C-alpha positions as a LaTeX table, in Angstrom:
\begin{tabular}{lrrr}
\hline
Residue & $x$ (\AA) & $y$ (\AA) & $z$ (\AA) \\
\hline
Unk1 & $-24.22$ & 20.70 & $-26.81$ \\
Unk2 & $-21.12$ & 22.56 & $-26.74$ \\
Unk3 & $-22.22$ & 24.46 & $-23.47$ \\
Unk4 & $-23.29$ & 20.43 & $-21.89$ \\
Unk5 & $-19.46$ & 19.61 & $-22.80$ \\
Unk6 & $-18.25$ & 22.62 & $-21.17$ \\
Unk7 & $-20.15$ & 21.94 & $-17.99$ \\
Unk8 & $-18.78$ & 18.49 & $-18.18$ \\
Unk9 & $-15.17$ & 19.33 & $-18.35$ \\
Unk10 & $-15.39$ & 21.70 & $-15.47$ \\
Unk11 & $-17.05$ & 19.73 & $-13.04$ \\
Unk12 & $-14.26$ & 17.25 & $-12.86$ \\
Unk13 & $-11.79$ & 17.60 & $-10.44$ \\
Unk14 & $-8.80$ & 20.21 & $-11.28$ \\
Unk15 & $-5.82$ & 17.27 & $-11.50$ \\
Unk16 & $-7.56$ & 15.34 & $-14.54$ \\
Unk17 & $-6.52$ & 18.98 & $-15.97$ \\
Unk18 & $-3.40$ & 19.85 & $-14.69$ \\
Unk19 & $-1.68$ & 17.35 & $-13.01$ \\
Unk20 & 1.20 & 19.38 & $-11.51$ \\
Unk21 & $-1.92$ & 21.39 & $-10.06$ \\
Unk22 & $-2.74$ & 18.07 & $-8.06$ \\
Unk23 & 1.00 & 17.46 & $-7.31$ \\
Unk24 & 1.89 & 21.18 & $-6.11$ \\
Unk25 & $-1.69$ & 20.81 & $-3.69$ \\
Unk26 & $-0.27$ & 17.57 & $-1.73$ \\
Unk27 & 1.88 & 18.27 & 1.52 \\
Unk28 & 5.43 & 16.89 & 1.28 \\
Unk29 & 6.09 & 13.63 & 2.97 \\
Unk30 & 8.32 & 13.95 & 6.28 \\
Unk31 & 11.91 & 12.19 & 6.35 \\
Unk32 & 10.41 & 10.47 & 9.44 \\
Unk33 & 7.31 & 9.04 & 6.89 \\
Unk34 & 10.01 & 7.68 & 4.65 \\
Unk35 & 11.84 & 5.92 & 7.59 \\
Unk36 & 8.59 & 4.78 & 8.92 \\
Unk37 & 7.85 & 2.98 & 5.46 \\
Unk38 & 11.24 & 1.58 & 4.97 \\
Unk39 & 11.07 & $-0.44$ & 8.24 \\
Unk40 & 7.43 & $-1.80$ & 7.53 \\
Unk41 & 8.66 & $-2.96$ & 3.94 \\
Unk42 & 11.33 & $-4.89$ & 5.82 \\
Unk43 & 8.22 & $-6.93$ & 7.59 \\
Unk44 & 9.49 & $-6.50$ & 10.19 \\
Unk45 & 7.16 & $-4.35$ & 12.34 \\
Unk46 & 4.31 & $-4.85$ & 9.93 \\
Unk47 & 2.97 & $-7.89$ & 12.63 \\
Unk48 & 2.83 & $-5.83$ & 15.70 \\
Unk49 & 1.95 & $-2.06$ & 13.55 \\
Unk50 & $-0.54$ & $-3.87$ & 11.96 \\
Unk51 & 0.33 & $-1.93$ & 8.99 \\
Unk52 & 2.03 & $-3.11$ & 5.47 \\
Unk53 & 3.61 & $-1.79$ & 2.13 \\
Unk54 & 2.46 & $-1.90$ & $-0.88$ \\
Unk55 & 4.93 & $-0.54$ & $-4.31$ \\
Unk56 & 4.28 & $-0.19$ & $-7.77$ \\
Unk57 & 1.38 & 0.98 & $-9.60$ \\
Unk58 & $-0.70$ & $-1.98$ & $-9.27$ \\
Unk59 & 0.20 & $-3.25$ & $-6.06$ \\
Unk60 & $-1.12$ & 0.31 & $-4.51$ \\
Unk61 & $-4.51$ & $-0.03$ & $-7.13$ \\
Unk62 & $-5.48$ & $-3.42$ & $-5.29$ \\
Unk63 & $-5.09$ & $-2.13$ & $-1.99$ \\
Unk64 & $-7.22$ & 0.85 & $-2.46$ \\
Unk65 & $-9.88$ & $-0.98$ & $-4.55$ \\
Unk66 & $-10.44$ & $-2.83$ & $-1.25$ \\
Unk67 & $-9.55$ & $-0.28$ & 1.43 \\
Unk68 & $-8.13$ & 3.29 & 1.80 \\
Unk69 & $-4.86$ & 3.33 & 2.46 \\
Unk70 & $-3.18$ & 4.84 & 5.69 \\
Unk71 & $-1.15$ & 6.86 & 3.53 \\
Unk72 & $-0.67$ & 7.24 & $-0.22$ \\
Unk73 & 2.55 & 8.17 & $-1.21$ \\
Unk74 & 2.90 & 10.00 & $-5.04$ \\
Unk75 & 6.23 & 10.77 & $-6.99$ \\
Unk76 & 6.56 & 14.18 & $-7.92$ \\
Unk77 & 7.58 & 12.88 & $-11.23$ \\
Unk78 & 4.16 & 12.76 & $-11.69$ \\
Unk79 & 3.83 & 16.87 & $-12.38$ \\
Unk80 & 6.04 & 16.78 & $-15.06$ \\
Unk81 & 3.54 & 13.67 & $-16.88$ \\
Unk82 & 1.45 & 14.89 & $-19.62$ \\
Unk83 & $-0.68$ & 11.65 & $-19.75$ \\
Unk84 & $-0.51$ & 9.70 & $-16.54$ \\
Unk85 & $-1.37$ & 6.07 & $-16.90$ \\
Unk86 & $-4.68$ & 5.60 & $-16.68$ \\
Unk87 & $-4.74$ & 2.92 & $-13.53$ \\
Unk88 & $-2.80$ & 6.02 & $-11.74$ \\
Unk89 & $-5.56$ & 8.24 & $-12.28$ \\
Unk90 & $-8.46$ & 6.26 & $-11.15$ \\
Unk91 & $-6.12$ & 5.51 & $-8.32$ \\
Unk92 & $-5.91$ & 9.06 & $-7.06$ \\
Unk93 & $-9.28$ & 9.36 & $-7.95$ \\
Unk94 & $-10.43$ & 6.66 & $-5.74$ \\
Unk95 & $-7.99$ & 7.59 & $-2.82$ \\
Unk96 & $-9.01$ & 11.50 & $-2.81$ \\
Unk97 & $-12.61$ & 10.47 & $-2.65$ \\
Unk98 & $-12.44$ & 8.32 & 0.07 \\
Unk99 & $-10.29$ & 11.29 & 1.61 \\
Unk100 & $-7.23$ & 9.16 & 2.12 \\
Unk101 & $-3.94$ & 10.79 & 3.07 \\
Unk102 & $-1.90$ & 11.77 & $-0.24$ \\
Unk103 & 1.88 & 12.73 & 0.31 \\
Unk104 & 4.28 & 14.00 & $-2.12$ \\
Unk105 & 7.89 & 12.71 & $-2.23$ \\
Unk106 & 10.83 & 13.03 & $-4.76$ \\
Unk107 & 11.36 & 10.28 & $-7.14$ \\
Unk108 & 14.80 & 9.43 & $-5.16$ \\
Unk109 & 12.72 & 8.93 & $-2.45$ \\
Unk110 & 10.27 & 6.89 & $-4.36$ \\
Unk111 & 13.08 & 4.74 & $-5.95$ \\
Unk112 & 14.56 & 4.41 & $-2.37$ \\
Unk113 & 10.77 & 2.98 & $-1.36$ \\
Unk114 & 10.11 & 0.97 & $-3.69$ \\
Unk115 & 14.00 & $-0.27$ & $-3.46$ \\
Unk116 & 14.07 & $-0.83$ & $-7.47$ \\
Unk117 & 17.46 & $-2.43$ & $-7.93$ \\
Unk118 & 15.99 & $-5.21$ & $-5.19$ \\
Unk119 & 12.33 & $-5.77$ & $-6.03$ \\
Unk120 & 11.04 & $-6.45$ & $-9.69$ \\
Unk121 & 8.88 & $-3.49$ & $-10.19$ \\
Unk122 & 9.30 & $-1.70$ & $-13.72$ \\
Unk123 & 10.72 & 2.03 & $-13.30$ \\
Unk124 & 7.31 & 3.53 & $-15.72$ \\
Unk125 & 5.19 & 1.88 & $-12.28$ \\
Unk126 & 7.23 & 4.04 & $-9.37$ \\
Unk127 & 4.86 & 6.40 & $-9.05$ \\
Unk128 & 2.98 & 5.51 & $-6.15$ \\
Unk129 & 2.89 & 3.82 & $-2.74$ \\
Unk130 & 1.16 & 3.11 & 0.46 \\
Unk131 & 0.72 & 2.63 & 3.42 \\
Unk132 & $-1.97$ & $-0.09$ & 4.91 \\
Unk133 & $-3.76$ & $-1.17$ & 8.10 \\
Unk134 & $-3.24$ & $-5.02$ & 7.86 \\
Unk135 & $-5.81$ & $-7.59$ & 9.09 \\
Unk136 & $-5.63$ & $-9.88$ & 12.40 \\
Unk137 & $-2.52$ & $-10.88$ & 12.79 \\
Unk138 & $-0.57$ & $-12.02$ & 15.94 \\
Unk139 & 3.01 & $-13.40$ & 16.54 \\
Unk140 & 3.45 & $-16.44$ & 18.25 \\
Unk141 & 6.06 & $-15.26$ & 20.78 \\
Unk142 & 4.30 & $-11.98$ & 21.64 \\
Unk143 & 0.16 & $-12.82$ & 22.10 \\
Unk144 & $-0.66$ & $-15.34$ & 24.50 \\
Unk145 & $-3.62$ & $-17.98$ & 23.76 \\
Unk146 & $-3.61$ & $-15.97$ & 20.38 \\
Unk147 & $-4.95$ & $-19.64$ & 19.01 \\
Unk148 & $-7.53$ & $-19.69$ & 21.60 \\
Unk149 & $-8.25$ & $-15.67$ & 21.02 \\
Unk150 & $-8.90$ & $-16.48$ & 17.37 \\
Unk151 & $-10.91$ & $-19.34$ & 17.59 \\
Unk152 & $-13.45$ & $-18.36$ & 19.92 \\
Unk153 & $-15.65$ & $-16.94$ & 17.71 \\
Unk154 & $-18.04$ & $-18.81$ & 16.34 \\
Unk155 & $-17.04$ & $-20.25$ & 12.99 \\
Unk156 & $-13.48$ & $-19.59$ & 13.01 \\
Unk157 & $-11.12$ & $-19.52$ & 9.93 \\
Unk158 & $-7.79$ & $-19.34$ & 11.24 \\
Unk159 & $-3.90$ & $-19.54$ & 9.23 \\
Unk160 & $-1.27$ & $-20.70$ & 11.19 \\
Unk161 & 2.02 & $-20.33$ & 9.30 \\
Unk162 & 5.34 & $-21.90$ & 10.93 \\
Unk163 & 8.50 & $-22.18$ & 9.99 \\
Unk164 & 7.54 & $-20.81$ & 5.80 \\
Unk165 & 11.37 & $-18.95$ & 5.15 \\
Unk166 & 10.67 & $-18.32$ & 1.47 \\
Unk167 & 8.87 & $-14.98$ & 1.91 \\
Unk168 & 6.85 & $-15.77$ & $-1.52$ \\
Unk169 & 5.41 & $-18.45$ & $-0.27$ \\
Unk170 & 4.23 & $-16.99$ & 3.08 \\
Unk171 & 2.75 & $-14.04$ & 1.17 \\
Unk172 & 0.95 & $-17.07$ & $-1.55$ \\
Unk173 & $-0.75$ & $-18.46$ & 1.85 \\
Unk174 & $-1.79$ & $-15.52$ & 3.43 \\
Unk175 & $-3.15$ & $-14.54$ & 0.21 \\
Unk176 & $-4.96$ & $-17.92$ & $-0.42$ \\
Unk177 & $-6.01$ & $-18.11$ & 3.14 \\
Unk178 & $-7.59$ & $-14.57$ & 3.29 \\
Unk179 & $-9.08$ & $-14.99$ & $-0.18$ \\
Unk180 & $-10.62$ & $-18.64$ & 1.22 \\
Unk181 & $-12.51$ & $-16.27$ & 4.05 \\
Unk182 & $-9.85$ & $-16.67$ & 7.29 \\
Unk183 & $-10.56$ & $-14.55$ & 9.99 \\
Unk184 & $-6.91$ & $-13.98$ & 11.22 \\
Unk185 & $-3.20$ & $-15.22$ & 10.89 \\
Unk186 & $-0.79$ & $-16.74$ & 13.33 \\
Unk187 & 2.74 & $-16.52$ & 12.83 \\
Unk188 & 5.79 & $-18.06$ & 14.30 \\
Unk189 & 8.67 & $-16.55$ & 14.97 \\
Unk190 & 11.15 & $-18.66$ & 12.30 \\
Unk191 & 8.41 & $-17.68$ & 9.50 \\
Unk192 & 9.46 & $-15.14$ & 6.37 \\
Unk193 & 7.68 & $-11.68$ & 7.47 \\
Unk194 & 3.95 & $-11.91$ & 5.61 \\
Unk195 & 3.38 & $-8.42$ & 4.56 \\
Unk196 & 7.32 & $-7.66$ & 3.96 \\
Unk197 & 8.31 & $-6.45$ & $-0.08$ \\
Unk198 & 8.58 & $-9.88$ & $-1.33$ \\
Unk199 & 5.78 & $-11.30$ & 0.50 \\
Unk200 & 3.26 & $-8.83$ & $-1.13$ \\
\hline
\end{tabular}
């Protein structure tokens, strides 16, 4: 029995163990990564990226219970934790097996990110971030016949949001929308950015 536990114990991976082990095995995250993530959280270039942000512990779970993220960003501050929180385990977990891209950055970095004075996530759920590929989604001024593009298939489910400013309330619609099965959003130039901090 002892031997069965043994066996057990080793066949997990090595950061349910150690995980500074797990930490020290990421690559670093670039300055240029950091940038990159800073100007999608504005929402501003999420649209025509395709790509969002997602901060905070549980934000980053949801995103890769449904898809693997572009790129997973972990706070170092996580070496030094003797008992990560469980919800950042199985999110690592989930991310290595579906071979996403893990990067390492310092918890300035992380606090810079996640922009903590600004956005209302608590400092024990810093540790992690990401990067995500974002579904349909055109802007008004830059697709032509994007309306006629999206509704040419043969049921289609499209969002059209115009003019929304409060960014909460453009990310409640998309969120709605997407979760009532449309295919793709449309979004005007005057609208708060969808997949920007406060959106998400």
């Amino acid at each position: 029995h002892h031997e069965n536990g043994r066996a057990e114990t080793e066949a997990r991976p090595l950061w349910l163990h150690n995980m500074k082990a797990f930490v020290s095995a990421r690559r670093a995250a670039s300055k240029r990564e950091v940038k990159d993530f800073l100007r999608l959280k504005s929402g501003r270039q999420s649209v025509q990226k395709g790509l969002a942000v997602a901060m905070g512990t549980k934000s980053v779970a949801d995103v890769c219970a449904a898809q693997t993220p572009r790129t997973l960003f972990l706070s170092s501050h996580m070496a030094h934790s003797s008992h990560p929180p469980a919800r950042v385990l199985e999110t690592l977990r989930q991310a290595e097996a579906n071979g996403a891209d893990i990067a390492v950055v310092s918890p300035e970095q992380m606090n810079r990110m996640c922009d903590a004075t600004r956005v209302s996530i608590p400092r024990s759920s810093l540790g992690l971030a990401a990067v995500f590929r974002i579904g349909n989604c055109w802007a008004l001024e830059e697709t032509r016949g994007a309306l006629e593009v999206a509704c040419s298939g043969e049921r289609p489910n499209v969002v059209v949001l115009d003019r929304i400013q409060d960014p909460e309330n453009a990310g409640a619609i998309m969120r709605t929308a997407y979760g009532l099965g449309a295919t793709c959003a449309v979004v005007s130039r005057n609208t708060a950015a969808p997949y920007g901090a406060k959106s998400i």
